[in-house]
Short mmCIF file of C-alpha atoms and ligand atoms in Angstrom, two decimals:
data_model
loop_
_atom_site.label_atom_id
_atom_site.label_comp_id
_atom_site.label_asym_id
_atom_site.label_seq_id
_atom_site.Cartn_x
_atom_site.Cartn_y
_atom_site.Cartn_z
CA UNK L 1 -66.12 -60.36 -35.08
CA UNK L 2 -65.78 -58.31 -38.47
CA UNK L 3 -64.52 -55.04 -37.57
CA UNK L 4 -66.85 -52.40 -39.46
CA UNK L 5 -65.50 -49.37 -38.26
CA UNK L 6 -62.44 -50.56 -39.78
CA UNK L 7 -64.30 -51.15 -43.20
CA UNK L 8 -66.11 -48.07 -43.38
CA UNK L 9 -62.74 -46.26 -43.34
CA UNK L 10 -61.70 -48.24 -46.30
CA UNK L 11 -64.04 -46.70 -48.51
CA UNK L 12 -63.88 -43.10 -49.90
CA UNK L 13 -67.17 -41.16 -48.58
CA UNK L 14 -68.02 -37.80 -49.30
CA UNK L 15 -68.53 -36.04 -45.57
CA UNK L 16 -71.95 -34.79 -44.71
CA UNK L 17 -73.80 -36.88 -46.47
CA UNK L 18 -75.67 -40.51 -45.70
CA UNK L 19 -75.39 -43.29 -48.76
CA UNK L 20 -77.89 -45.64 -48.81
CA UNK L 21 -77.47 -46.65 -52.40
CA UNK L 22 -74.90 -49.23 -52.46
CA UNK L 23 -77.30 -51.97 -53.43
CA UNK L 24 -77.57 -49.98 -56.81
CA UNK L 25 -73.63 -48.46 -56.99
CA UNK L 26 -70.84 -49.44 -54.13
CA UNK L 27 -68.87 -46.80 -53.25
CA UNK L 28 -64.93 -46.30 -54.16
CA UNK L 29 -62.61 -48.37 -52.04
CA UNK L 30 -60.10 -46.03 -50.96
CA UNK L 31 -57.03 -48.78 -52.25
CA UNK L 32 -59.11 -48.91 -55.51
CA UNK L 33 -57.33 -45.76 -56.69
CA UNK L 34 -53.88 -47.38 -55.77
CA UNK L 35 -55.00 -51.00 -57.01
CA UNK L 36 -56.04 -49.19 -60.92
CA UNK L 37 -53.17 -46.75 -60.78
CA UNK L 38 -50.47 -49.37 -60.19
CA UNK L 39 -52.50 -52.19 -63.15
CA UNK L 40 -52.26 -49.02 -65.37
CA UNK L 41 -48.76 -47.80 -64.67
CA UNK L 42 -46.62 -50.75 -63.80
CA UNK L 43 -48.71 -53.62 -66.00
CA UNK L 44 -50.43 -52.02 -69.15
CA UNK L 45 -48.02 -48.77 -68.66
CA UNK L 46 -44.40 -50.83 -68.03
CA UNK L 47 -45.87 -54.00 -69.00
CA UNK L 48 -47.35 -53.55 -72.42
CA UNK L 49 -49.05 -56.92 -73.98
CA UNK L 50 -46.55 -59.06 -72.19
CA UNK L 51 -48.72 -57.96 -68.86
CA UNK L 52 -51.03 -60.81 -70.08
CA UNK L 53 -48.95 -63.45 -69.24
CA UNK L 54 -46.41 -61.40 -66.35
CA UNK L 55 -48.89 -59.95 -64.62
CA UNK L 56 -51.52 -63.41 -65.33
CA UNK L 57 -54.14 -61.31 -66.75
CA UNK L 58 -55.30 -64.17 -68.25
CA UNK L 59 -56.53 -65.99 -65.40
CA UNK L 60 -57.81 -63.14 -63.45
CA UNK L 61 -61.81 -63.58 -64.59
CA UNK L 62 -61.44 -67.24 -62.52
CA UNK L 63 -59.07 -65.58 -59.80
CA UNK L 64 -61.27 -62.75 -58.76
CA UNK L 65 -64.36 -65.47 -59.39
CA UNK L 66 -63.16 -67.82 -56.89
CA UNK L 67 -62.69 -64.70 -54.24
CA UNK L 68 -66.50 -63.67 -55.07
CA UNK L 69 -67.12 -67.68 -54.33
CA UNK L 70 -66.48 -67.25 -51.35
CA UNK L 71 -69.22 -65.08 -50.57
CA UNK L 72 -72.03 -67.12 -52.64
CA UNK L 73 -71.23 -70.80 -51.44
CA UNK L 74 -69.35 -71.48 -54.27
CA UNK L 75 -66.16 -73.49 -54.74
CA UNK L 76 -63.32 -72.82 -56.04
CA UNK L 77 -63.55 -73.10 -59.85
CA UNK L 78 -66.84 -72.42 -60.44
CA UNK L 79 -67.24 -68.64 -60.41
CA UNK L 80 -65.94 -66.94 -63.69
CA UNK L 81 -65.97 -63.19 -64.25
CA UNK L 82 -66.71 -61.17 -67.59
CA UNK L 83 -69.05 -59.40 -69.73
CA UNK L 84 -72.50 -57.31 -67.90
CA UNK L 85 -75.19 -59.58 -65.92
CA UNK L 86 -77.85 -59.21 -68.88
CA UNK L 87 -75.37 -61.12 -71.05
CA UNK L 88 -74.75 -63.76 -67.90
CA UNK L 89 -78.69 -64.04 -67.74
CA UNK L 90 -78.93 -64.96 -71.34
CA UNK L 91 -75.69 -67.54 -71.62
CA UNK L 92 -76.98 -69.53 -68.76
CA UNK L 93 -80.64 -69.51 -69.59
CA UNK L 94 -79.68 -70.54 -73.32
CA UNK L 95 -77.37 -73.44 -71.59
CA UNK L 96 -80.01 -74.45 -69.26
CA UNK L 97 -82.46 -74.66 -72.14
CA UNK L 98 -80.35 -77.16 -74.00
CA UNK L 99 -80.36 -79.52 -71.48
CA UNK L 100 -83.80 -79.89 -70.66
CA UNK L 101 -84.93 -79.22 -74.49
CA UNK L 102 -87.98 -81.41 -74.16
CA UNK L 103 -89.35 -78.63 -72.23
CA UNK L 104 -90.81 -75.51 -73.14
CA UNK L 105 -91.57 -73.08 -70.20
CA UNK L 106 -89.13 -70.80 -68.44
CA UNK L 107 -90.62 -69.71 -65.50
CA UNK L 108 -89.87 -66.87 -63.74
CA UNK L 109 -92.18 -63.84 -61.57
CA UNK L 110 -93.43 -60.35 -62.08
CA UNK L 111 -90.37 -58.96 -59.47
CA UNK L 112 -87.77 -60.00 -61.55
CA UNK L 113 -85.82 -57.22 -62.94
CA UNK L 114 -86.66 -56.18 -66.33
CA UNK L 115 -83.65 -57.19 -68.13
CA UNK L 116 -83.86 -60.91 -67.12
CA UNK L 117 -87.23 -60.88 -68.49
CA UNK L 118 -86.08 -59.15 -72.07
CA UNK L 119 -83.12 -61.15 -72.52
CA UNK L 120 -85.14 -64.50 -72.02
CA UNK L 121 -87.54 -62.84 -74.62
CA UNK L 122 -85.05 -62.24 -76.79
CA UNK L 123 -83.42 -65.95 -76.82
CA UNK L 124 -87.00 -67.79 -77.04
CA UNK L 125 -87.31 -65.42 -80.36
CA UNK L 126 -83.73 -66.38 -81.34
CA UNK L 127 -83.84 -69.67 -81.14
CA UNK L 128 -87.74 -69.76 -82.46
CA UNK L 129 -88.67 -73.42 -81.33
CA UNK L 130 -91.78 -72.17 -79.21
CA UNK L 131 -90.69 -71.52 -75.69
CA UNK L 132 -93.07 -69.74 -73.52
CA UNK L 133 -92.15 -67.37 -70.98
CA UNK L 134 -94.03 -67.94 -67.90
CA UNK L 135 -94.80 -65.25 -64.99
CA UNK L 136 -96.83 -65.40 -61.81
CA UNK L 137 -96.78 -63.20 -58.93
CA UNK L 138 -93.85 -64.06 -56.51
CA UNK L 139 -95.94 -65.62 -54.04
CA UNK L 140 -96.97 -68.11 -56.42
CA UNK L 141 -94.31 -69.46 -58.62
CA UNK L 142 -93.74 -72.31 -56.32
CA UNK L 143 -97.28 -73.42 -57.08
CA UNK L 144 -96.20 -72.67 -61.00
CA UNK L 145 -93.51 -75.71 -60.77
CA UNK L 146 -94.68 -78.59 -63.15
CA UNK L 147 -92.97 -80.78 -65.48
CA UNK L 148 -93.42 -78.68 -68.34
CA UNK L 149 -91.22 -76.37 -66.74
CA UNK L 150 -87.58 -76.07 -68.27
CA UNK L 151 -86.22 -73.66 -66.14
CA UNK L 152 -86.89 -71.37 -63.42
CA UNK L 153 -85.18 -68.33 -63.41
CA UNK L 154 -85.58 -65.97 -60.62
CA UNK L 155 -83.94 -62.93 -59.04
CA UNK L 156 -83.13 -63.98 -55.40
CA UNK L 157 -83.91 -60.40 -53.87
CA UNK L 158 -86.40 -58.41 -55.70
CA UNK L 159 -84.72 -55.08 -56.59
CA UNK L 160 -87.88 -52.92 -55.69
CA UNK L 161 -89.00 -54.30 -52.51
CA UNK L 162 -85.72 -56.51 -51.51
CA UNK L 163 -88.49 -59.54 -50.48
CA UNK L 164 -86.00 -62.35 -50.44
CA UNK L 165 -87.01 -65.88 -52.26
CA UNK L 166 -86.16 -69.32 -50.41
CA UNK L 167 -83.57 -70.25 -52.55
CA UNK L 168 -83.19 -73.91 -51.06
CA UNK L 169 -86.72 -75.14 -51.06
CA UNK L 170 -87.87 -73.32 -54.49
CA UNK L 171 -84.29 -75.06 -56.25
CA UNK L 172 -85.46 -78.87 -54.42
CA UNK L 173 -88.75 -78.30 -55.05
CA UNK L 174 -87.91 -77.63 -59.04
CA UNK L 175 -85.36 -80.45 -58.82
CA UNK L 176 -88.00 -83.13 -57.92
CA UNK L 177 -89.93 -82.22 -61.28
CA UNK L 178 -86.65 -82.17 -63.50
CA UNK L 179 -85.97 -78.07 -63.29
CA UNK L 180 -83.16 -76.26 -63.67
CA UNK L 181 -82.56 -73.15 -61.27
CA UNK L 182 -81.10 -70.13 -62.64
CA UNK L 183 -80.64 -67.49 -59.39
CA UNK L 184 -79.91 -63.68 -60.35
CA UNK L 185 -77.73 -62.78 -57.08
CA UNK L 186 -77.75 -58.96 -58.14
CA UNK L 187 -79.56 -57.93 -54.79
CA UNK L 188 -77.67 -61.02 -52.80
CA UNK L 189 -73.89 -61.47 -53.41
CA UNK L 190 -72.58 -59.36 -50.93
CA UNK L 191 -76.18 -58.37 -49.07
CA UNK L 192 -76.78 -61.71 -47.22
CA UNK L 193 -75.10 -64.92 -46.56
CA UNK L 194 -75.82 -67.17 -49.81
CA UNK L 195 -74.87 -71.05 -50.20
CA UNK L 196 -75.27 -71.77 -53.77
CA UNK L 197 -73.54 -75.60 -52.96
CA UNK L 198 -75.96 -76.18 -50.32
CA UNK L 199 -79.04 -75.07 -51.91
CA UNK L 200 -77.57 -76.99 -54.50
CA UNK L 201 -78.68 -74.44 -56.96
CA UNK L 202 -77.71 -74.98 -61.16
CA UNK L 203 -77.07 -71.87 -62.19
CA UNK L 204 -76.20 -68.30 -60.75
CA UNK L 205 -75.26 -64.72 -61.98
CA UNK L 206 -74.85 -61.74 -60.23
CA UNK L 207 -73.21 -58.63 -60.64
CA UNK L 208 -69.86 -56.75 -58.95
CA UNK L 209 -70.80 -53.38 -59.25
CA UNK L 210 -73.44 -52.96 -56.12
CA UNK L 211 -72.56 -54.17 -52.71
CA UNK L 212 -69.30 -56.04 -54.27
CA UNK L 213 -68.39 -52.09 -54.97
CA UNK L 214 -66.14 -52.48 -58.47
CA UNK L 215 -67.79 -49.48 -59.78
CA UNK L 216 -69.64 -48.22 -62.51
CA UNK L 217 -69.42 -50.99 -65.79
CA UNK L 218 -67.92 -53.55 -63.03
CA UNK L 219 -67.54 -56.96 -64.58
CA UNK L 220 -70.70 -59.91 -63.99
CA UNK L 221 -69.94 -63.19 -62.41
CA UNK L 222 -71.48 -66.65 -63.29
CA UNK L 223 -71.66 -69.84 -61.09
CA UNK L 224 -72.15 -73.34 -62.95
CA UNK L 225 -72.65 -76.37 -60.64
CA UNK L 226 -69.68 -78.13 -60.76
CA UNK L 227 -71.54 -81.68 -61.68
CA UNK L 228 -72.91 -79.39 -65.14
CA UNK L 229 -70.11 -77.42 -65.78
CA UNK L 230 -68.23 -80.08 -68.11
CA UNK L 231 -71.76 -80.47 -69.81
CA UNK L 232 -73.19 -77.01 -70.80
CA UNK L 233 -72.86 -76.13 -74.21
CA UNK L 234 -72.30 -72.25 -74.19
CA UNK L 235 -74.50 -70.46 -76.44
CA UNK L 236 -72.18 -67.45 -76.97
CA UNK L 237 -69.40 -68.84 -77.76
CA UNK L 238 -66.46 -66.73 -77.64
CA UNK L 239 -62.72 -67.49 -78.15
CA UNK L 240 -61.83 -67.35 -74.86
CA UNK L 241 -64.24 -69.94 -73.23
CA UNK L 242 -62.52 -72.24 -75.89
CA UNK L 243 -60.61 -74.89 -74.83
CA UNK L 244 -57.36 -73.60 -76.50
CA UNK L 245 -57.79 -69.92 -77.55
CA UNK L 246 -54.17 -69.22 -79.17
CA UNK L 247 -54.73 -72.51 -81.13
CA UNK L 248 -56.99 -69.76 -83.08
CA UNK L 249 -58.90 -73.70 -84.58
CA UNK L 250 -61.86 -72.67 -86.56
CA UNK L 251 -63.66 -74.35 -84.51
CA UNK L 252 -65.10 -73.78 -81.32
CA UNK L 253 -64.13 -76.27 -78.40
CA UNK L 254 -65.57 -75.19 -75.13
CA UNK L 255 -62.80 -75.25 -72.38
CA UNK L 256 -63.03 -77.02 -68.84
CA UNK L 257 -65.40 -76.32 -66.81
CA UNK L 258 -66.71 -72.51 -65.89
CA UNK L 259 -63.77 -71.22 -67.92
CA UNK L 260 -66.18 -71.82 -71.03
CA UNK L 261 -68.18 -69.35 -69.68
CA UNK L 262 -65.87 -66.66 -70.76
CA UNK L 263 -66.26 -65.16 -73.88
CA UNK L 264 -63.74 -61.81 -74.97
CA UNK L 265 -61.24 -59.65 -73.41
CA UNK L 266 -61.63 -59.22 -69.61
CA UNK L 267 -61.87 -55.74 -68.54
CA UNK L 268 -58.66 -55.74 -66.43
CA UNK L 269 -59.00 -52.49 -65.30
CA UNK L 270 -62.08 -52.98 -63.46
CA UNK L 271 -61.25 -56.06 -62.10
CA UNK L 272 -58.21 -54.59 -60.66
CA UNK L 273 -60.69 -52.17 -58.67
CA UNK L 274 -62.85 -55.04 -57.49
CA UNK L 275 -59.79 -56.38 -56.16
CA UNK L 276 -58.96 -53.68 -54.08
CA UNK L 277 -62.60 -54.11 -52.75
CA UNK L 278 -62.31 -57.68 -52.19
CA UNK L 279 -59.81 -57.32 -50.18
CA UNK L 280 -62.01 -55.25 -47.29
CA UNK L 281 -64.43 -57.98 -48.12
CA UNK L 282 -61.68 -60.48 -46.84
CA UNK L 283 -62.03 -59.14 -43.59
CA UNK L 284 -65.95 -60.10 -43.46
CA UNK L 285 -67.76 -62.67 -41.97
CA UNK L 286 -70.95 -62.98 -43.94
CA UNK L 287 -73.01 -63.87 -40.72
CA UNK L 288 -72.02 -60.48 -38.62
CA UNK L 289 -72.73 -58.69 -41.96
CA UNK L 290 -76.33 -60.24 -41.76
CA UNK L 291 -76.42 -59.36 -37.68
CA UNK L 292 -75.76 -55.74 -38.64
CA UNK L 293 -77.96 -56.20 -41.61
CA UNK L 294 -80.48 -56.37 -40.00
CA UNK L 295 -80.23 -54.73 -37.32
CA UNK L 296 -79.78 -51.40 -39.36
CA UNK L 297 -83.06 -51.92 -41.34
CA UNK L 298 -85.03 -52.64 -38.60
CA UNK L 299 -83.65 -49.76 -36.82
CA UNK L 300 -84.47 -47.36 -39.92
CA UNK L 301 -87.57 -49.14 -40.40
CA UNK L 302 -88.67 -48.23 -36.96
CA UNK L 303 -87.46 -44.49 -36.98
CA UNK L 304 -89.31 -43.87 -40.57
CA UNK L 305 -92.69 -45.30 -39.41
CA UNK L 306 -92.66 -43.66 -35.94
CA UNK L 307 -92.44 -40.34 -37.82
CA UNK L 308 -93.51 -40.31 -41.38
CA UNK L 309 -97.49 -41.95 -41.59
CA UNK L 310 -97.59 -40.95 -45.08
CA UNK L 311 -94.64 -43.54 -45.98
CA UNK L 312 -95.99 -47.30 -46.34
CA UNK L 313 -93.40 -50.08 -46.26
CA UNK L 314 -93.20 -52.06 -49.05
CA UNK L 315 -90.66 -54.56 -48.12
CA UNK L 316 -91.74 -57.52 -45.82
CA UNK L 317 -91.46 -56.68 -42.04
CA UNK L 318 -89.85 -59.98 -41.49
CA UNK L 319 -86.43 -59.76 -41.25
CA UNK L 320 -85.56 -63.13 -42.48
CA UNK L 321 -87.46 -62.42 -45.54
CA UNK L 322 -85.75 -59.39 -47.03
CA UNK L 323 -82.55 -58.86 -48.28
CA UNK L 324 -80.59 -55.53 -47.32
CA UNK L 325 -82.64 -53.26 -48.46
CA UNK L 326 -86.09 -51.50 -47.60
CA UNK L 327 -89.08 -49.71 -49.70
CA UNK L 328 -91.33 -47.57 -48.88
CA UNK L 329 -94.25 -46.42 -51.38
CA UNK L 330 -95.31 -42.89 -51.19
CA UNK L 331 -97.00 -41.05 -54.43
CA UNK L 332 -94.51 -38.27 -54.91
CA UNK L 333 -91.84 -40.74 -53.74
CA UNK L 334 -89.89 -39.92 -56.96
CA UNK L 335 -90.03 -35.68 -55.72
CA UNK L 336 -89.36 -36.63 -52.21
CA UNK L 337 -86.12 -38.78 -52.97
CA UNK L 338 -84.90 -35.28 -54.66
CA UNK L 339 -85.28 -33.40 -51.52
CA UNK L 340 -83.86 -36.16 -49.70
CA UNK L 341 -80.70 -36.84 -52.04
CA UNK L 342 -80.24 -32.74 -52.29
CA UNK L 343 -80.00 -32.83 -47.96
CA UNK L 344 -77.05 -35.25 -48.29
CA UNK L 345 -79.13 -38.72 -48.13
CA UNK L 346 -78.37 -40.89 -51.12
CA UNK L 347 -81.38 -43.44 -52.13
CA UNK L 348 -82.84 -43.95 -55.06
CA UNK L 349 -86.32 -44.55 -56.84
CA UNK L 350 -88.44 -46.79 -58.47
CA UNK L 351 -90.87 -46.55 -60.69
CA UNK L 352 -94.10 -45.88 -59.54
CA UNK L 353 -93.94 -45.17 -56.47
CA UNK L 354 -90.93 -47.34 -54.47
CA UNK L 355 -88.42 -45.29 -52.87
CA UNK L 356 -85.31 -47.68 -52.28
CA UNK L 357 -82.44 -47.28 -49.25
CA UNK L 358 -80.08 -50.07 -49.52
CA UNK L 359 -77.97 -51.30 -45.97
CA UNK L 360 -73.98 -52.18 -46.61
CA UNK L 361 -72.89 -52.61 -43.13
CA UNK L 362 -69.60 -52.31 -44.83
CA UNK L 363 -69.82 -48.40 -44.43
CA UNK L 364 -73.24 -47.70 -42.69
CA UNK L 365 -73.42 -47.66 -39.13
CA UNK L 366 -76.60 -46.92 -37.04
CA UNK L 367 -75.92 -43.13 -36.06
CA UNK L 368 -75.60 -42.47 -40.77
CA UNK L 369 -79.36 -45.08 -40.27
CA UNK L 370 -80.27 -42.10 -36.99
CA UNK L 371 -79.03 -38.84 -39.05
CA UNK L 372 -80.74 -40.50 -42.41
CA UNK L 373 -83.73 -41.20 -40.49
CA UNK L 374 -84.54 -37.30 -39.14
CA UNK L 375 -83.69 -36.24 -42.57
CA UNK L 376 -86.26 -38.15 -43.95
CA UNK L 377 -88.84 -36.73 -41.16
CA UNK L 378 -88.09 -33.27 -41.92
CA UNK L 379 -88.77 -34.14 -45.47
CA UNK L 380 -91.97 -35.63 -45.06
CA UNK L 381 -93.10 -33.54 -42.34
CA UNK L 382 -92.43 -30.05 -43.65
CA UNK L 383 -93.36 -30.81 -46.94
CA UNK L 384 -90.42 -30.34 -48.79
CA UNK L 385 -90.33 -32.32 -51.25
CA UNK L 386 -93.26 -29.93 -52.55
CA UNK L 387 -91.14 -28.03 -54.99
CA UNK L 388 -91.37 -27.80 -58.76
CA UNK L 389 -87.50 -29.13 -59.28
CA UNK L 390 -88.13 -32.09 -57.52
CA UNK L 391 -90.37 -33.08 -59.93
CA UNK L 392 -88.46 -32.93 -62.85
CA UNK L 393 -87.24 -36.61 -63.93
CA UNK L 394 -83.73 -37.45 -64.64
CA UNK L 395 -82.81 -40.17 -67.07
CA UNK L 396 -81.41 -42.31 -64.22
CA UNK L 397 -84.22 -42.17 -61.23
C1 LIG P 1 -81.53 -58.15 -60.65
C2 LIG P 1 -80.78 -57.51 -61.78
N1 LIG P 1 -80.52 -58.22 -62.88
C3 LIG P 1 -79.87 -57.66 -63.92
C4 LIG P 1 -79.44 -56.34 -63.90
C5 LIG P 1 -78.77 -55.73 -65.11
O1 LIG P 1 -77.40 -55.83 -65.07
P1 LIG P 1 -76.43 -55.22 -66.18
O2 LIG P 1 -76.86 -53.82 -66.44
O3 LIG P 1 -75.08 -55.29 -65.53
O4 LIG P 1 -76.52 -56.08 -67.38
C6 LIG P 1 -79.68 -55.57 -62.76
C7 LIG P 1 -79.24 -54.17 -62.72
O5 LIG P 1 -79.45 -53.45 -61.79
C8 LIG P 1 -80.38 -56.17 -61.68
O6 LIG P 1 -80.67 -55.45 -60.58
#
């Protein structure tokens, strides 16, 4: 059985106060500080460029990948880090769009997040040979699947309400008509038990920086199936996916396999703190983290609706259909999440009316879900959200 007291005290958390926003920022593993301190000091500091090869710098993007595989169903060489997740969106839509160029339609719904949606935009304008962008409510896209369809790109957990997509039956279904699966694991890696080989899904990105806690600017991950991975052509094509970078050839090779989904200069620094955070994630067995999952939503779920009618849940009330998060809508949810965050309990808000608490078993425990949950009441009962300053918006919401 994963020991969660033991991982909460892992992670650095300011007292007196709940967090419920790991699903948007993980909080600092306590060995982080350690982990960065000694890659700045004894590698870069002591080090200098020869770090690259003595401390294998090089190969840490596919190192810290294949750790992160573990947690997606991936194998080992299949996971590469680097670069943000909009950039992962648009290298493996662009190589998934080669492949099946006799189609034209990516399909994808109206709960992906935004910047899946702009960077697919922006390639079908870059590459100007008519694709068509395709969106239909959630409920519907499997009923969207057709031969026309090149790809379907979806976000496994939508990031508002944290409904949760059947990965395995939407990727056969699109298989049967010749589709390609691209699966945004923002809201999943890390939330729920995922089996990208079993669901035998094409493509996946996700980022590190939300319940995989590498902090703010964390690197992204990308997953290639193993049977495509020696046949994508990457669209971005940078030195370092080639197949012999300090041959410095004018000419781009791709490398082997997901390693030609690199592009630059990995951000060692930050994958030296996701590290440190992978290794409380060693101790975790993805199925008790789903148990207590669960069983911390439903327990806040409860609490919130026996004492706050004004709130409406917007996430489904079927366990095994969310991810580890839940919504509620309220009109001045943006004011009330002010009052909430200023009385120590950290969520966060969505535009228009979603206001988002995220469950990371890692560090929550029921009595922060109890302590969050009167918080909330005293909120909503009294009113107090009903302040001028509350409603004053923030760039970030
Ligand atoms: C589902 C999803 N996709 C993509 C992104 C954007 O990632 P990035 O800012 O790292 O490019 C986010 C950010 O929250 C997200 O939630």
């Amino acid at each position: 059985m994963t020991d969660f007291a033991k991982t909460k005290s892992m992670f650095h958390l300011p007292p007196d106060l709940v967090y419920l926003d790991g699903n948007s920022l993980g909080p600092l593993p306590k060995a982080a500080v350690a982990r960065v301190g000694r890659t700045m000091q004894e590698e870069w500091g002591d080090m200098l460029i020869t770090a690259w090869n003595q401390a294998d710098w090089m190969n840490q993007p596919s190192r810290v990948g294949d750790r992160i595989g573990r947690l997606i169903g991936a194998p080992t060489g299949s996971v590469v880090m680097g670069d943000t997740l909009s950039i992962k969106v648009y290298q493996a839509l662009a190589s998934a769009l080669e492949i099946n160029d006799d189609r034209g339609i990516i399909l994808s719904d109206s709960g992906n997040f935004p910047t899946d949606l702009y960077m697919a935009q922006g390639l079908v304008k870059s590459l100007d040979k008519g694709h068509e962008l395709k969106l239909g409510e959630p409920e519907e896209v499997e009923s969207l699947l057709s031969e026309d369809v090149a790809v379907l790109m979806l976000t496994e957990v939508d990031y508002r309400t944290g409904r949760l997509h059947d990965m395995k039956t939407l990727t056969a279904k699109a298989h049967e008509l010749g589709i390609l699966t691209i699966w945004d694991l923002a809201h999943s890696a890390g939330a729920l038990p995922v089996d990208l080989s079993a669901a035998d899904a094409d493509f996946a990105v996700g980022c590190s920086y939300k319940y995989l806690n590498s902090g703010p600017g964390g690197p992204a991950f990308i997953y290639v199936a193993p049977r495509l991975a020696d046949q994508v052509r990457p669209a971005l094509s940078g030195w370092l996916g080639h197949e012999a970078p300090f041959a410095f050839d004018l000419d781009y090779r791709p490398g082997a396999g997901i390693e030609r989904m690199r592009l630059g200069t990995p951000p060692i620094l930050q994958l030296a703190a996701l590290e440190a955070s992978l290794d409380i994630w060693d101790r975790v067995d993805m199925n008790d983290l789903r148990a207590r999952s669960i069983e911390l939503s439903d327990l806040f779920i409860e609490l919130v609706e026996s004492s706050c009618p004004e709130l409406e849940l917007a996430s489904p009330r079927d366990a095994s259909r969310r991810g580890s998060q839940v919504s509620f809508r309220f009109e001045q949810g943006y004011a009330a999440m002010q009052a909430l965050i200023e009385r120590g309990v950290i969520g966060d808000f969505r535009a228009p009316d979603i206001m988002r608490f995220g469950f990371t078993p890692l560090y929550v425990d029921a009595e922060d879900v109890r302590n969050a949950a009167a918080i909330i009441a005293e909120v909503m009962l009294g009113r107090l959200w009903d302040r001028k300053a509350y409603f004053e918006r923030s760039s970030v919401t």
